Short mmCIF file of C-alpha atoms in Angstrom, two decimals:
data_model
loop_
_atom_site.label_atom_id
_atom_site.label_comp_id
_atom_site.label_asym_id
_atom_site.label_seq_id
_atom_site.Cartn_x
_atom_site.Cartn_y
_atom_site.Cartn_z
CA GLY A 226 -34.24 10.30 -39.23
CA ILE A 227 -31.24 8.11 -38.53
CA GLY A 228 -29.37 6.13 -41.17
CA ILE A 229 -27.10 3.24 -40.13
CA ASN A 230 -24.85 1.06 -42.24
CA GLY A 231 -21.95 -1.24 -41.54
CA SER A 232 -21.34 -4.79 -40.35
CA PHE A 233 -22.02 -6.87 -37.24
CA SER A 234 -20.69 -10.36 -36.59
CA ILE A 235 -21.02 -13.09 -33.95
CA ASN A 236 -18.47 -15.87 -33.58
CA GLY A 237 -19.37 -17.96 -30.54
CA THR A 238 -18.93 -15.63 -27.59
CA HIS A 239 -17.12 -12.99 -29.61
CA TYR A 240 -19.07 -10.01 -30.96
CA ALA A 241 -17.76 -7.38 -33.37
CA ALA A 242 -19.25 -4.33 -35.06
CA ASP A 243 -18.17 -1.65 -37.51
CA LEU A 244 -20.96 0.88 -37.96
CA LYS A 245 -21.61 4.40 -39.19
CA ALA A 246 -24.70 6.36 -38.24
CA ILE A 247 -25.93 9.61 -39.78
CA GLU A 248 -28.43 11.93 -38.10
CA GLY A 249 -28.99 15.27 -39.80
CA ASN A 250 -25.56 16.86 -40.17
CA GLY A 251 -24.10 14.63 -37.48
CA THR A 252 -22.19 11.37 -37.91
CA VAL A 253 -21.00 8.63 -35.57
CA SER A 254 -18.45 6.02 -36.61
CA ALA A 255 -18.25 3.13 -34.14
CA LYS A 256 -15.94 0.15 -34.21
CA GLY A 257 -15.68 -2.37 -31.40
CA GLN A 258 -15.55 -5.93 -30.16
CA TYR A 259 -16.58 -7.82 -27.04
CA ASN A 260 -15.71 -11.24 -25.65
CA ALA A 261 -18.53 -12.46 -23.38
CA VAL A 262 -16.37 -15.11 -21.67
CA LYS A 263 -13.36 -12.95 -20.87
CA LYS A 264 -15.56 -9.84 -20.50
CA SER A 265 -12.96 -8.01 -22.56
CA TYR A 266 -13.92 -5.17 -24.86
CA GLN A 267 -12.54 -2.52 -27.14
CA ALA A 268 -14.42 0.34 -28.75
CA SER A 269 -13.59 3.42 -30.78
CA LEU A 270 -16.04 6.24 -31.50
CA LYS A 271 -15.55 9.15 -33.86
CA ILE A 272 -18.33 11.68 -33.48
CA ASN A 273 -18.90 14.78 -35.58
CA ASN A 274 -21.54 17.41 -34.81
CA LEU A 275 -23.94 14.97 -33.16
CA GLN A 276 -26.98 16.75 -31.75
CA ILE A 277 -27.46 14.77 -28.53
CA HIS A 278 -30.47 16.93 -27.69
CA HIS A 279 -32.40 15.20 -30.49
CA PHE A 280 -32.17 11.93 -28.52
CA ILE A 281 -32.49 13.35 -24.98
CA PRO A 282 -34.74 16.40 -25.41
CA ASN A 283 -35.35 16.86 -21.69
CA ASP A 284 -31.63 17.25 -20.95
CA SER A 285 -29.22 20.08 -21.78
CA LEU A 286 -26.77 18.07 -23.89
CA TYR A 287 -26.24 19.61 -27.31
CA ALA A 288 -23.74 19.32 -30.20
CA PHE A 289 -20.74 17.03 -29.63
CA THR A 290 -17.62 16.56 -31.75
CA GLY A 291 -14.77 14.36 -30.58
CA ASN A 292 -13.22 10.92 -30.26
CA VAL A 293 -13.67 8.31 -27.54
CA ASP A 294 -11.54 5.16 -27.16
CA VAL A 295 -12.14 2.50 -24.53
CA LYS A 296 -10.33 -0.78 -23.86
CA GLY A 297 -10.77 -3.03 -20.86
CA ILE A 298 -11.60 -6.22 -19.03
CA GLY A 299 -14.51 -6.32 -16.59
CA PHE A 300 -16.99 -3.68 -15.51
CA ALA A 301 -16.96 -3.73 -11.68
CA VAL A 302 -15.08 -0.55 -10.77
CA MET A 303 -14.38 -1.66 -7.21
CA SER A 304 -12.84 -4.98 -8.29
CA LYS A 305 -9.05 -5.33 -8.58
CA LYS A 306 -9.60 -7.65 -11.55
CA THR A 307 -11.10 -4.85 -13.62
CA HIS A 308 -8.90 -3.03 -16.11
CA ILE A 309 -10.19 0.01 -17.99
CA ASN A 310 -8.29 2.43 -20.19
CA ALA A 311 -10.42 5.22 -21.63
CA LYS A 312 -9.52 8.37 -23.53
CA ALA A 313 -11.72 11.17 -24.80
CA ASN A 314 -10.69 14.07 -26.98
CA ILE A 315 -13.48 16.65 -27.03
CA SER A 316 -13.19 19.17 -29.84
CA SER A 317 -16.51 20.86 -29.11
CA PHE A 318 -19.37 20.11 -26.73
CA GLN A 319 -22.17 22.25 -25.38
CA TYR A 320 -23.82 21.36 -22.09
CA GLY A 321 -26.48 23.91 -21.22
CA HIS A 322 -24.74 27.29 -21.10
CA TRP A 323 -21.31 25.68 -20.83
CA ASN A 324 -19.07 25.38 -23.88
CA LEU A 325 -16.80 22.47 -22.98
CA ASP A 326 -14.53 22.76 -26.02
CA ARG A 327 -10.91 21.63 -26.30
CA MET A 328 -10.85 19.12 -23.47
CA LYS A 329 -8.90 15.88 -23.12
CA VAL A 330 -9.90 13.26 -20.56
CA ASN A 331 -7.87 10.16 -19.69
CA VAL A 332 -8.97 7.44 -17.26
CA LEU A 333 -6.97 4.38 -16.22
CA LEU A 334 -8.21 1.78 -13.75
CA THR A 335 -6.11 -1.30 -12.97
CA ASP A 336 -5.33 -3.48 -9.95
CA GLY A 337 -7.45 -1.33 -7.65
CA LYS A 338 -5.65 1.85 -8.67
CA ALA A 339 -7.35 4.69 -10.52
CA HIS A 340 -5.86 7.62 -12.40
CA ALA A 341 -7.83 10.29 -14.19
CA GLU A 342 -6.88 13.63 -15.65
CA ILE A 343 -8.66 16.47 -17.37
CA ASN A 344 -6.71 18.84 -19.57
CA SER A 345 -8.88 21.82 -20.47
CA ASP A 346 -8.29 24.84 -22.68
CA ASN A 347 -11.56 26.74 -23.01
CA GLU A 348 -13.27 29.89 -21.71
CA LEU A 349 -14.48 28.13 -18.56
CA LEU A 350 -11.35 26.30 -17.46
CA LYS A 351 -7.71 26.40 -18.49
CA GLY A 352 -5.32 23.94 -16.90
CA LEU A 353 -4.83 20.39 -15.67
CA ILE A 354 -6.75 18.50 -12.98
CA SER A 355 -5.62 15.01 -11.97
CA PHE A 356 -7.00 12.35 -9.65
CA ASP A 357 -5.18 9.32 -8.25
CA ALA A 358 -6.78 6.80 -5.92
CA LEU A 359 -6.45 3.43 -4.26
CA ILE A 360 -9.90 1.90 -4.52
CA ASP A 361 -11.24 -0.64 -2.08
CA VAL A 362 -14.76 -1.65 -1.12
CA LYS A 363 -14.25 -0.37 2.43
CA ASN A 364 -11.62 2.34 2.05
CA ILE A 365 -10.58 4.96 -0.45
CA LYS A 366 -7.38 6.97 -0.49
CA ALA A 367 -7.05 9.63 -3.16
CA THR A 368 -5.01 12.64 -4.22
CA ILE A 369 -6.46 15.51 -6.24
CA SER A 370 -4.05 17.90 -7.92
CA ALA A 371 -4.80 21.00 -9.94
CA ASP A 372 -2.75 23.50 -11.87
CA LEU A 373 -5.20 26.06 -13.22
CA SER A 374 -4.25 29.23 -15.04
CA LYS A 375 -7.92 30.22 -15.18
CA ALA A 376 -11.24 29.11 -13.71
CA ASP A 377 -14.13 31.40 -14.63
CA PHE A 378 -16.81 31.02 -11.96
CA TYR A 379 -19.01 33.63 -13.65
CA ARG A 380 -19.16 31.71 -16.94
CA LEU A 381 -19.67 28.52 -14.95
CA ARG A 382 -22.79 30.20 -13.54
CA LEU A 383 -21.49 29.80 -9.98
CA PHE A 384 -21.29 33.55 -9.38
CA SER A 385 -23.68 36.33 -10.43
CA LYS A 386 -20.83 38.77 -11.17
CA PRO A 387 -17.47 38.34 -12.97
CA PHE A 388 -15.15 36.25 -10.82
CA THR A 389 -12.10 34.31 -12.00
CA THR A 390 -9.22 32.60 -10.25
CA SER A 391 -5.97 30.78 -10.88
CA LEU A 392 -4.37 28.37 -8.44
CA CYS A 393 -2.34 25.27 -7.70
CA ALA A 394 -3.65 22.61 -5.34
CA ASN A 395 -2.65 19.26 -3.92
CA VAL A 396 -5.18 17.60 -1.62
CA ASP A 397 -5.17 14.12 -0.07
CA ILE A 398 -8.47 12.46 0.78
CA ALA A 399 -9.17 9.31 2.81
CA SER A 400 -12.50 7.74 3.74
CA ASP A 401 -14.15 4.52 4.84
CA LEU A 402 -17.24 5.67 2.89
CA ASN A 403 -19.16 5.75 6.14
CA ASN A 404 -18.16 7.93 9.09
CA TYR A 405 -14.43 8.54 8.62
CA TYR A 406 -13.25 11.33 6.32
CA LYS A 407 -9.88 13.08 6.17
CA ILE A 408 -8.80 15.97 3.94
CA GLU A 409 -5.26 17.28 4.03
CA GLY A 410 -3.50 19.54 1.57
CA VAL A 411 -2.39 22.91 0.29
CA VAL A 412 -3.92 25.43 -2.12
CA SER A 413 -1.22 27.82 -3.32
CA ASP A 414 -0.39 30.52 -5.88
CA VAL A 415 -3.94 31.81 -5.73
CA THR A 416 -5.02 34.86 -7.71
CA ILE A 417 -8.62 36.06 -7.55
CA MET A 418 -10.10 38.67 -9.87
CA ASP A 419 -13.52 40.24 -9.45
CA VAL A 420 -15.15 43.32 -10.96
CA LYS A 421 -13.15 45.80 -8.88
CA LYS A 422 -9.70 44.43 -8.22
CA THR A 423 -7.24 41.53 -8.03
CA TYR A 424 -6.49 39.65 -4.82
CA ARG A 425 -3.53 37.42 -4.03
CA PRO A 426 -4.25 35.61 -0.76
CA LYS A 427 -1.65 33.56 1.07
CA ASP A 428 -1.42 29.80 0.68
CA LEU A 429 -4.21 27.83 2.36
CA VAL A 430 -3.10 24.83 4.44
CA MET A 431 -5.82 22.46 5.62
CA ASP A 432 -6.01 19.40 7.83
CA ILE A 433 -9.55 18.21 8.47
CA MET A 434 -10.63 14.91 10.00
CA THR A 435 -13.99 13.63 11.12
CA ASN A 436 -15.17 10.27 12.39
CA ARG A 437 -18.24 9.04 14.23
CA ASP A 438 -17.74 11.15 17.37
CA THR A 439 -14.88 13.59 16.71
CA THR A 440 -14.21 16.46 14.33
CA ARG A 441 -10.84 18.16 14.03
CA ALA A 442 -10.06 21.02 11.66
CA LYS A 443 -6.89 23.05 11.20
CA LEU A 444 -6.82 25.84 8.62
CA TYR A 445 -4.02 28.33 8.07
CA CYS A 446 -4.01 31.19 5.56
CA GLY A 447 -1.89 34.28 6.14
CA ASN A 448 -2.84 35.72 9.52
CA PHE A 449 -5.92 33.54 9.69
CA ARG A 450 -5.55 30.58 12.05
CA MET A 451 -8.20 28.08 12.98
CA ASN A 452 -7.66 25.08 15.23
CA MET A 453 -10.91 23.35 16.09
CA ASN A 454 -11.57 20.19 18.07
CA ALA A 455 -15.14 19.13 18.76
CA ARG A 456 -17.39 16.22 19.52
CA GLY A 457 -19.58 14.99 16.70
CA GLY A 458 -18.99 13.75 13.16
CA TYR A 459 -19.32 15.30 9.71
CA LYS A 460 -23.04 15.93 10.17
CA TRP A 461 -22.13 18.23 13.05
CA LEU A 462 -19.59 19.97 10.82
CA LEU A 463 -22.06 20.44 7.97
CA GLY A 464 -24.59 21.89 10.38
CA ARG A 465 -22.14 24.67 11.20
CA SER A 466 -20.77 25.23 7.71
CA LYS A 467 -22.73 28.48 7.25
CA LEU A 468 -21.19 29.93 10.41
CA PHE A 469 -17.73 28.88 9.25
CA MET A 470 -18.15 30.41 5.76
CA LYS A 471 -19.42 33.63 7.33
CA GLU A 472 -16.21 33.90 9.33
CA ILE A 473 -14.07 33.13 6.26
CA THR A 474 -15.87 35.86 4.28
CA LYS A 475 -15.34 38.32 7.11
CA GLU A 476 -11.62 37.55 7.28
CA PHE A 477 -11.31 37.93 3.51
CA LYS A 478 -13.06 41.32 3.43
CA GLU A 479 -10.88 42.56 6.27
CA LYS A 480 -7.82 41.37 4.31
CA THR A 481 -6.77 39.11 7.15
CA ILE A 482 -6.51 36.28 4.63
#
């Protein structure tokens, strides 16, 4: 069963709560307030060994220990009036076969600008991933950066055999959320390790753009060069993705890349 104690108060349009819940060996301490007129809120959660699976048995969410702090005004993510500052410090968390321990997540949304970063130090992922974006109802411009000392695709269940990599990346993305998409960036300092050996491919430079009737793609990696111009949008590109990946795999095996 679940035991809850604490206090809850209402003062006009202002709501406040200070609660502690106990479920088995798990505890949740929650403290927060909400102003219904200003739509402002602040909440702090301290969670220890909470078995989420007891509440959502059909999902693969298991024990969670960590802290979550949220402060903001408004809830509409696409609105420039919304301000959200959220931080999560995950000490331990199991999702299916993934142990997502020792992770810190920060999210800041203000004036139509978004910043998020994940700092991970576990067996699946070691390093920093950051995301910056200008958010608009019709257009999005974003930059994704990564500095990873280790990404274990085998433990992530993405590969059937041991396969790990380390890399740095900086990729710019632009889209009208309809037909126009543009990806431009560099993936560098790549090291790939499989069962047999270690590979160190050259930097990958990409410049890909697609709109309603045109697709352009430029990819450079070592001796590999691809410069493609074609009629048709991203659906055309996706329809030929298998052919493209086959060629990439061939180049990699022949050590062209």
